[in-house]
Amino acid sequence: MLPSWNLIVLYILVGAGIQIIGLVFGKLNNKVGTTIEILLGLLSIGFVFYQFSFVNGFIYISFISSGYFLAISLTTGNEKRIEIEKELRQINVEEIILARNFIRIATDLLMTGLVVFGGIMFYIFGPENSPLKYIIVFGLVSTLTEVIKRIGNYATVKIFFDLEEKQLYLTSHFESRKIPIEDLEEVKLETYVDLLKLHPLFTMFSSNTDWTTNFQKVLRLSVPGETIYLTILEPEKWKRSFEDMAKVEENVKEPQVVLPFWHRKNVKRLIGKLYFATTVKGISAYTGLLLLLYYFEVAPWIMVTVIFAYWLFNLSISDQVLKVAMDATETKNPQLIQISQRIFEKAGVPNIRVYETESSEYNGLATGMNIGKSMVTLTTATLKLPIEAIEGILAHEAIHVKKRDVLWGQLWRFGYILLLILFVLLLQENVTNIEEHKISIFLSVFFLTIFFSVFQSFYSQWMEVRADHIGASLLNGGSEQMSNSLITLAEKQDESINKSLSYSTVLNEENDKAKSSIERDSLLLRFIEFQFMPHPPMYWRIQTLKEHQEGWGRSIRIRWMLDRVKESVLR
């Protein structure tokens, strides 16, 4: 039975308290702070298992863990804020005044409420012992974290400009930035806040940072790794100033027209975003449907059948849903259309269309469950790469479509979840006293939980390596062009990530040196990447493309399987 809300909140606060206490002592001495966190964590675990049964103990430990990571998310930007505020007291800066209106933050909260409504209703009125309620609680904790950050940013954000050093400072309790004006890649105005593009539950593949505090004209600043949205007084004046100082070319003089989310022309887009948020980002649509079936006392097998059919329906329309989520539009670039058609025809999937989505991230994405209903989406940052690199990305994504990797990924995941459900049912049927077998049950649950991530990583990396090596055969330059494409992509990704980190984190001597993903990393990071990540390490992908130019086959499959183990355990 799910604990009361009082107990849930209490144990979440315990977890948050452990992190905050460790953070406070860590300011005096990092080792002391870490030691205190470990001791408090062990004391909490001991108390939980002393106070509750074995099974319930895991539930309360999960709540403590949720609170701990919630606190980490809320305190990550604190060090940068302190650094910036200290610097601001020592220099002369001009404050850029923000326009604030409570309606702006209230609208964000309303949209969040709509998305989680189905889950909350199921929690209140659904079956008392449904395991879905646990998923809902942890989902609400994650959503609450974002809500707290958004409210805090809205209420406390301040912007300052140092004319002498040409630095832009943005500070709030939860996020802060120090951005050199020379790093601005683009400065634009939008006529209105595009809520459907900025709300985190409505987006995918997004690098937008929403610091808007009013519904009015928006100043949009693009820097490596992210795009910042601000609602300030006199946005036209600051746009001209930043463009002049950064020497940014003014491509469009007039502000980009953005319609309010309630405008009749935005109704279809709003519905699509809400549908994406409740079915992909959350489970409100599924829990709402289950609650309706539960209310009418439908037989369990009918419930399972209906939910499974609904899941299949969502798979069939996934390309359309994700297109709306990414605000993707079909490309009109004649050169891109020409090279993509050549590659797709060579791959045997001529009906794929290429879409563009606005993002500062360098990446591409294949979506859709089958060859007839698929698309490849490239970010606007990716489209700035050399054409040879774009060809490599398109060839890679074309193989994902041809092999129906998106569909197979969902089916493998679904199959594993079915096995987990079967394990739980067998446990309930054959084990009458769980306390007597708590060690073996704990080890089984622990293994199945960890192995789920390993299993997902295994089939995903298989698909990625296959896409690299078969995709290379679609390119005029073969494996060499594909490896060069990955090098170009990795270098741009690294540059973007390192720049973005320099804006938002406090750098010290240990992490001042920029990290490169095309170099072989430490044993720990290699272990994590090979065993838990969806892609093999970039250095390995590039190396194998150079050394195995015969394409996808037995040789590269064996190499990948062996290296997956060797690179995870050997220095």
XYZ file of C-alpha atoms in Angstrom:
571
model
C 0.000 0.000 0.000
C 1.290 3.453 -0.898
C 2.284 5.560 2.143
C 0.368 8.717 3.040
C 1.414 12.004 1.479
C 2.730 13.183 4.860
C 5.214 10.312 4.974
C 6.125 10.662 1.288
C 6.909 14.375 1.714
C 8.783 13.708 4.967
C 11.149 11.163 3.418
C 11.657 13.303 0.312
C 12.666 16.143 2.640
C 15.038 13.789 4.467
C 16.788 13.039 1.181
C 16.956 16.732 0.281
C 18.270 17.504 3.768
C 21.114 14.984 3.397
C 22.280 16.673 0.211
C 21.977 20.208 1.607
C 23.828 19.329 4.835
C 26.596 17.723 2.790
C 26.730 20.818 0.567
C 27.064 23.158 3.559
C 29.892 21.149 5.156
C 31.436 20.658 1.719
C 32.046 24.396 1.505
C 34.354 24.053 4.514
C 35.979 20.828 3.324
C 34.900 18.751 0.349
C 35.930 15.417 1.920
C 34.105 16.255 5.153
C 30.932 17.090 3.217
C 31.085 13.828 1.248
C 31.737 11.793 4.417
C 28.768 13.379 6.202
C 26.497 12.664 3.225
C 27.548 8.997 3.222
C 27.049 8.662 6.990
C 23.630 10.306 6.911
C 22.649 8.117 3.963
C 23.688 4.934 5.804
C 21.857 6.072 8.961
C 18.716 6.725 6.900
C 18.875 3.280 5.280
C 19.397 1.621 8.665
C 16.475 3.493 10.204
C 14.162 2.689 7.277
C 14.835 -1.070 7.419
C 14.516 -1.018 11.218
C 11.210 0.846 11.059
C 9.570 -0.856 8.054
C 9.317 -4.251 6.403
C 11.860 -5.280 3.784
C 9.655 -4.427 0.769
C 8.356 -1.148 2.217
C 11.915 -0.218 3.124
C 12.851 -0.012 -0.561
C 9.889 2.268 -1.210
C 10.967 4.738 1.481
C 14.599 4.599 0.336
C 13.347 5.489 -3.158
C 11.617 8.562 -1.717
C 14.822 9.565 0.092
C 16.778 9.151 -3.169
C 14.226 11.289 -5.046
C 14.600 14.057 -2.486
C 18.387 13.825 -2.666
C 18.469 14.232 -6.454
C 15.792 16.944 -6.293
C 18.092 18.940 -4.016
C 21.073 18.348 -6.327
C 19.080 19.719 -9.259
C 18.090 22.811 -7.286
C 21.555 23.564 -5.870
C 23.748 22.843 -8.906
C 23.778 26.481 -10.047
C 24.374 27.952 -6.600
C 28.166 28.064 -6.876
C 28.070 29.972 -10.179
C 25.547 32.462 -8.767
C 27.808 33.184 -5.784
C 30.805 33.650 -8.096
C 28.892 36.068 -10.348
C 27.425 38.082 -7.452
C 30.901 38.452 -5.952
C 32.244 39.649 -9.304
C 29.346 42.092 -9.780
C 30.181 43.821 -6.485
C 33.657 44.629 -7.808
C 32.788 46.090 -11.235
C 30.544 48.729 -12.743
C 27.591 47.220 -14.564
C 24.274 48.376 -15.954
C 21.177 46.460 -14.944
C 18.929 45.491 -17.831
C 15.401 45.882 -16.535
C 13.014 42.961 -16.952
C 9.288 43.217 -17.503
C 7.479 40.942 -15.013
C 3.856 39.879 -15.032
C 2.352 37.146 -12.837
C 0.217 35.892 -15.731
C 3.381 34.578 -17.389
C 4.336 32.175 -14.591
C 0.688 31.330 -13.877
C 0.300 30.157 -17.478
C 3.307 27.865 -17.130
C 1.806 26.371 -13.975
C -1.566 25.936 -15.696
C 0.019 24.053 -18.596
C 1.956 21.826 -16.203
C -1.252 21.124 -14.298
C -3.038 20.091 -17.499
C -0.247 17.668 -18.381
C -0.150 15.928 -14.975
C -3.921 16.055 -14.380
C -4.545 12.488 -15.582
C -1.829 11.115 -13.308
C -3.113 13.007 -10.265
C -6.680 11.805 -10.870
C -5.466 8.211 -11.106
C -3.504 8.638 -7.881
C -6.612 9.914 -6.059
C -9.335 7.715 -7.557
C -7.472 4.727 -9.059
C -7.109 1.239 -7.549
C -5.648 1.526 -4.063
C -2.740 -0.899 -4.551
C -1.903 -0.114 -8.168
C 1.895 -0.026 -8.794
C 1.246 2.808 -11.260
C 0.771 5.108 -8.276
C 4.446 4.727 -7.394
C 5.455 5.742 -10.936
C 3.111 8.727 -10.703
C 4.619 9.875 -7.391
C 8.187 9.760 -8.715
C 7.067 11.497 -11.916
C 5.445 14.265 -9.880
C 8.633 14.730 -7.867
C 10.586 15.207 -11.106
C 7.968 17.646 -12.405
C 7.959 19.500 -9.073
C 11.708 20.038 -9.405
C 11.233 21.802 -12.746
C 8.304 23.822 -11.387
C 10.356 25.066 -8.416
C 13.212 26.045 -10.727
C 10.864 27.847 -13.100
C 9.169 29.798 -10.292
C 12.544 30.643 -8.774
C 13.942 31.832 -12.096
C 10.857 33.930 -12.779
C 10.947 35.583 -9.352
C 14.697 36.137 -8.939
C 16.291 36.491 -12.373
C 18.336 39.661 -12.906
C 20.391 40.741 -15.921
C 23.484 42.935 -15.897
C 25.796 44.184 -18.623
C 29.456 45.139 -18.311
C 30.174 47.564 -21.144
C 33.911 47.718 -20.502
C 34.518 43.959 -20.655
C 31.480 43.289 -22.887
C 30.073 40.597 -20.599
C 26.426 39.677 -20.045
C 25.458 38.400 -16.590
C 22.246 36.522 -15.835
C 21.622 35.475 -12.246
C 18.855 33.658 -10.389
C 18.691 31.371 -7.372
C 18.811 28.215 -9.502
C 20.612 29.123 -12.753
C 23.221 31.724 -13.647
C 25.253 32.601 -16.724
C 28.262 34.738 -17.604
C 28.372 35.172 -21.374
C 30.971 37.095 -23.407
C 29.144 39.202 -25.982
C 31.637 38.058 -28.625
C 30.197 34.528 -28.267
C 26.746 35.587 -29.480
C 25.974 33.733 -32.699
C 22.578 35.256 -33.345
C 20.445 38.059 -31.896
C 16.772 38.148 -32.826
C 13.470 39.615 -31.744
C 10.191 37.722 -31.557
C 6.874 39.508 -31.321
C 5.563 37.352 -28.472
C 6.532 34.577 -26.064
C 6.243 31.209 -27.807
C 5.066 29.190 -24.811
C 4.655 26.029 -26.893
C 8.356 26.167 -27.789
C 9.662 27.097 -24.343
C 7.679 24.969 -21.893
C 9.939 21.962 -21.063
C 7.057 19.461 -21.183
C 6.174 20.524 -24.738
C 9.598 20.173 -26.314
C 12.095 17.578 -27.485
C 15.596 18.044 -28.819
C 15.458 21.553 -27.354
C 18.349 23.696 -26.155
C 16.144 26.643 -25.170
C 16.557 28.389 -21.814
C 13.366 30.171 -20.799
C 13.929 33.296 -18.711
C 10.845 35.116 -19.965
C 8.888 36.912 -17.258
C 6.087 38.524 -19.262
C 3.987 38.061 -22.402
C 5.557 40.641 -24.703
C 8.284 41.074 -27.316
C 11.164 38.644 -26.744
C 14.915 39.078 -27.153
C 16.473 35.809 -28.330
C 20.214 35.288 -27.834
C 21.913 32.262 -29.405
C 25.236 31.110 -27.979
C 27.054 27.770 -28.339
C 24.955 25.078 -26.689
C 21.790 27.034 -25.927
C 19.360 29.747 -26.938
C 18.273 32.203 -24.240
C 14.881 33.942 -24.258
C 14.397 37.195 -22.336
C 11.571 39.699 -21.913
C 13.263 43.017 -21.137
C 12.384 46.652 -21.464
C 13.679 48.279 -24.651
C 14.512 44.999 -26.445
C 15.135 46.815 -29.752
C 17.842 48.976 -28.163
C 19.659 46.000 -26.663
C 19.340 44.007 -29.863
C 21.145 46.732 -31.805
C 23.805 47.088 -29.094
C 24.564 43.377 -28.914
C 24.647 43.036 -32.703
C 27.113 45.882 -33.020
C 29.401 44.603 -30.275
C 29.308 40.960 -31.367
C 29.488 41.901 -35.060
C 26.535 39.612 -35.718
C 25.102 39.883 -39.204
C 21.503 41.149 -39.148
C 19.705 38.766 -41.481
C 16.161 39.853 -40.611
C 15.336 43.391 -39.547
C 11.723 42.775 -38.593
C 10.888 40.702 -35.482
C 9.832 37.112 -36.096
C 6.058 36.904 -35.780
C 4.919 34.599 -32.957
C 1.223 34.074 -32.301
C -0.104 33.580 -28.736
C -0.666 29.934 -27.846
C -4.435 30.520 -27.632
C -4.649 31.962 -31.166
C -6.921 29.961 -33.475
C -3.986 29.241 -35.802
C -2.162 27.631 -32.885
C -4.991 25.349 -31.732
C -3.769 22.318 -33.687
C -0.213 22.862 -32.475
C -1.384 23.277 -28.857
C -3.361 20.023 -28.992
C -0.378 18.220 -30.521
C 1.966 19.534 -27.820
C -0.419 18.498 -25.043
C -0.794 15.055 -26.594
C 2.997 14.667 -26.792
C 3.401 15.795 -23.171
C 0.787 13.358 -21.832
C 1.851 10.306 -23.862
C 5.623 10.668 -24.407
C 6.934 12.978 -21.667
C 4.434 11.614 -19.135
C 1.813 8.918 -18.647
C -1.274 11.025 -17.941
C -3.010 9.861 -21.119
C -2.490 6.205 -20.189
C -3.475 6.630 -16.532
C -6.499 8.705 -17.530
C -7.673 5.949 -19.888
C -7.066 3.297 -17.210
C -9.042 5.326 -14.689
C -11.961 5.564 -17.087
C -11.916 1.778 -17.632
C -11.623 1.214 -13.874
C -14.619 3.496 -13.236
C -16.778 1.367 -15.566
C -15.478 -1.803 -13.859
C -14.065 -3.264 -17.068
C -12.492 -6.730 -16.831
C -8.678 -6.702 -16.326
C -7.971 -8.498 -19.628
C -9.980 -5.845 -21.493
C -7.994 -3.106 -19.709
C -4.716 -4.698 -20.803
C -5.982 -5.116 -24.375
C -7.169 -1.493 -24.617
C -3.924 -0.076 -23.183
C -1.855 -2.269 -25.512
C -3.928 -1.145 -28.510
C -3.504 2.492 -27.442
C 0.257 1.965 -27.179
C 0.331 0.493 -30.705
C -1.692 3.454 -31.958
C 0.820 5.865 -30.453
C 3.646 3.936 -32.083
C 1.962 4.258 -35.469
C 1.618 8.051 -35.198
C 4.906 8.660 -33.367
C 6.492 10.468 -36.334
C 3.640 12.999 -36.423
C 3.667 13.484 -32.647
C 7.427 14.042 -32.544
C 7.252 16.395 -35.514
C 4.881 18.601 -33.525
C 7.010 18.301 -30.380
C 10.156 19.431 -32.219
C 8.319 22.087 -34.285
C 9.990 20.433 -37.250
C 9.360 21.750 -40.765
C 10.232 20.027 -44.029
C 13.456 21.422 -45.447
C 13.365 23.702 -48.466
C 17.140 23.675 -48.917
C 17.636 22.417 -52.528
C 21.164 21.098 -51.893
C 20.033 19.197 -48.785
C 17.040 17.756 -50.644
C 19.280 16.628 -53.513
C 21.892 14.840 -51.390
C 19.290 13.294 -49.077
C 17.302 11.870 -52.000
C 20.464 10.371 -53.454
C 21.388 8.717 -50.138
C 17.850 7.542 -49.339
C 17.362 6.044 -52.814
C 20.668 4.208 -52.495
C 19.508 2.882 -49.104
C 16.224 1.700 -50.630
C 14.038 4.111 -48.622
C 13.231 6.853 -51.171
C 10.079 8.104 -49.410
C 11.837 9.608 -46.382
C 11.640 13.373 -46.030
C 14.188 15.585 -44.248
C 12.955 18.025 -41.614
C 14.639 20.841 -39.744
C 14.187 21.778 -36.098
C 15.530 24.882 -34.406
C 18.187 23.873 -31.872
C 21.744 24.748 -30.871
C 22.540 21.062 -30.427
C 24.463 19.201 -33.110
C 22.481 16.070 -33.859
C 20.155 14.163 -36.158
C 17.187 11.932 -35.408
C 15.270 9.237 -37.272
C 11.625 8.914 -36.205
C 8.679 6.771 -37.225
C 7.872 3.112 -36.782
C 8.081 1.941 -40.393
C 9.628 2.803 -43.738
C 6.478 4.361 -45.180
C 5.957 6.737 -42.243
C 9.406 7.922 -41.244
C 11.386 11.129 -41.312
C 14.895 12.306 -40.561
C 15.222 15.515 -38.565
C 18.358 17.656 -38.402
C 18.900 20.579 -36.054
C 19.682 24.025 -37.408
C 23.129 23.767 -35.783
C 23.811 20.504 -37.652
C 22.908 22.151 -40.944
C 25.884 24.503 -40.477
C 28.338 21.591 -40.723
C 30.259 20.870 -43.956
C 28.127 19.066 -46.536
C 30.293 15.911 -46.335
C 29.549 15.649 -42.600
C 25.818 16.137 -43.195
C 25.917 13.345 -45.774
C 27.391 11.019 -43.144
C 24.656 11.889 -40.644
C 21.928 11.356 -43.252
C 23.403 7.975 -44.255
C 23.522 6.879 -40.610
C 19.891 7.887 -40.004
C 18.774 6.279 -43.290
C 19.922 2.886 -42.000
C 17.989 3.403 -38.765
C 14.866 3.864 -40.905
C 15.638 0.982 -43.271
C 16.193 -1.440 -40.377
C 13.161 -0.100 -38.481
C 15.370 0.517 -35.452
C 12.861 2.837 -33.749
C 10.185 0.126 -33.882
C 12.529 -2.654 -32.779
C 13.809 -0.518 -29.906
C 10.265 -0.109 -28.592
C 9.526 -3.827 -28.997
C 12.682 -4.918 -27.159
C 11.867 -2.529 -24.315
C 8.262 -3.707 -24.197
C 9.370 -7.356 -24.127
C 11.653 -6.747 -21.155
C 8.884 -4.969 -19.251
C 6.594 -7.967 -19.903
C 9.256 -10.250 -18.402
C 9.432 -8.009 -15.325
C 5.662 -8.165 -14.920
C 5.779 -11.959 -15.295
C 8.511 -12.116 -12.617
C 6.367 -10.093 -10.186
C 3.286 -12.256 -10.859
C 5.263 -15.464 -10.295
C 6.678 -13.975 -7.109
C 3.218 -13.148 -5.787
C 1.900 -16.608 -6.652
C 4.760 -18.728 -5.312
C 6.247 -16.739 -2.418
C 3.885 -16.501 0.556
C 6.311 -14.934 3.028
C 8.537 -12.341 1.369
C 10.434 -11.614 4.592
C 11.856 -15.157 4.596
C 13.376 -14.672 1.124
C 14.230 -10.990 1.341
C 17.926 -11.374 0.437
C 17.284 -13.414 -2.707
C 14.409 -11.119 -3.714
C 16.596 -8.054 -3.147
C 19.381 -9.489 -5.306
C 16.881 -10.443 -8.028
C 15.276 -7.007 -8.094
C 18.681 -5.307 -8.034
C 19.952 -7.461 -10.901
C 16.823 -6.961 -13.048
C 16.910 -3.193 -12.478
C 20.581 -2.830 -13.421
C 20.334 -5.314 -16.270
C 17.467 -3.340 -17.837
C 19.862 -0.456 -18.528
C 22.541 -2.858 -19.794
C 19.997 -4.609 -22.021
C 18.794 -1.303 -23.518
C 22.392 -0.227 -24.087
C 23.216 -3.543 -25.797
C 20.508 -3.493 -28.465
C 20.815 0.271 -28.958
C 24.595 0.128 -29.499
C 24.152 -2.812 -31.877
C 21.861 -0.593 -33.991
C 24.248 2.376 -33.822
C 27.317 0.396 -34.898
C 25.313 -1.202 -37.710
C 24.070 2.233 -38.863
C 27.663 3.544 -38.934
C 29.056 0.701 -41.041
C 26.155 0.096 -43.422
C 25.642 3.858 -43.709
C 29.266 4.215 -44.818
C 28.479 2.110 -47.885
C 25.993 4.798 -49.014
C 28.700 7.486 -49.149
C 31.064 8.205 -52.012
C 33.899 8.428 -49.488
C 32.896 5.199 -47.731
C 34.111 4.472 -44.199
C 36.642 7.303 -44.336
C 33.926 9.868 -44.995
C 31.728 8.421 -42.235
C 34.593 8.551 -39.718
C 35.424 12.127 -40.752
C 31.747 12.992 -40.399
C 31.735 11.675 -36.834
C 34.946 13.566 -36.048
C 33.443 16.839 -37.299
C 30.221 16.203 -35.375
C 32.060 15.254 -32.171
C 34.361 18.280 -32.306
C 31.408 20.637 -32.711
C 29.486 18.884 -29.929
C 32.497 19.104 -27.611
C 33.066 22.768 -28.433
C 29.401 23.557 -27.806
C 29.239 21.619 -24.526
C 32.494 23.077 -23.181
C 31.418 26.611 -24.056
C 28.015 26.089 -22.448
C 29.630 24.734 -19.280
C 31.954 27.729 -19.117
C 28.897 30.020 -19.005
C 27.045 28.172 -16.239
C 29.597 26.415 -14.014
C 32.570 27.403 -11.915
C 35.723 26.167 -13.623
C 38.765 25.048 -11.662
C 42.182 23.774 -12.636
C 40.939 20.191 -12.900
C 38.184 20.867 -15.440
C 39.611 23.926 -17.169
C 41.016 21.622 -19.833
C 38.396 20.970 -22.493
C 37.334 17.335 -22.748
C 37.373 15.621 -26.148
C 35.020 12.746 -26.945
C 37.268 11.502 -29.766
C 39.999 10.620 -27.263
C 39.986 7.417 -25.196
C 38.673 8.329 -21.744
C 39.206 6.934 -18.244
C 38.260 3.346 -17.384
C 35.224 4.399 -15.349
C 33.760 6.571 -18.091
C 34.434 3.902 -20.717
C 32.654 1.339 -18.543
C 29.627 3.617 -18.181
C 29.504 4.437 -21.897
C 29.894 0.855 -23.114
C 27.520 -0.727 -20.603
C 24.811 1.885 -20.015
C 24.755 4.458 -22.820
C 22.778 4.114 -26.104
C 25.901 4.923 -28.198
C 29.380 3.397 -27.968
C 32.108 5.955 -27.161
C 32.815 8.223 -30.109
C 36.543 7.412 -30.146
C 35.684 3.727 -30.621
C 33.193 4.385 -33.433
C 35.745 6.473 -35.330
C 38.572 3.984 -34.754
C 36.572 0.975 -35.969
C 35.380 2.810 -39.096
C 39.026 3.466 -39.977
C 40.162 -0.085 -39.231
C 37.156 -2.029 -40.605
C 36.394 -0.646 -44.051
C 34.740 -3.809 -45.316
C 31.387 -2.724 -43.866
C 28.932 -4.380 -41.511
C 29.602 -8.051 -40.991
C 30.837 -10.775 -38.673
C 34.212 -9.101 -38.125
C 32.869 -5.806 -36.769
C 30.167 -7.554 -34.734
C 32.770 -9.682 -32.955
C 35.034 -6.630 -32.501
C 32.179 -4.675 -30.882
C 31.184 -7.498 -28.521
C 34.778 -8.106 -27.410
C 35.606 -4.412 -27.019
C 32.384 -3.860 -25.071
C 33.951 -6.077 -22.393
C 37.675 -5.302 -22.856
C 37.294 -1.512 -22.936
C 35.121 -1.697 -19.805
C 37.642 -3.583 -17.646
C 41.144 -2.986 -19.043
C 43.109 0.227 -18.740
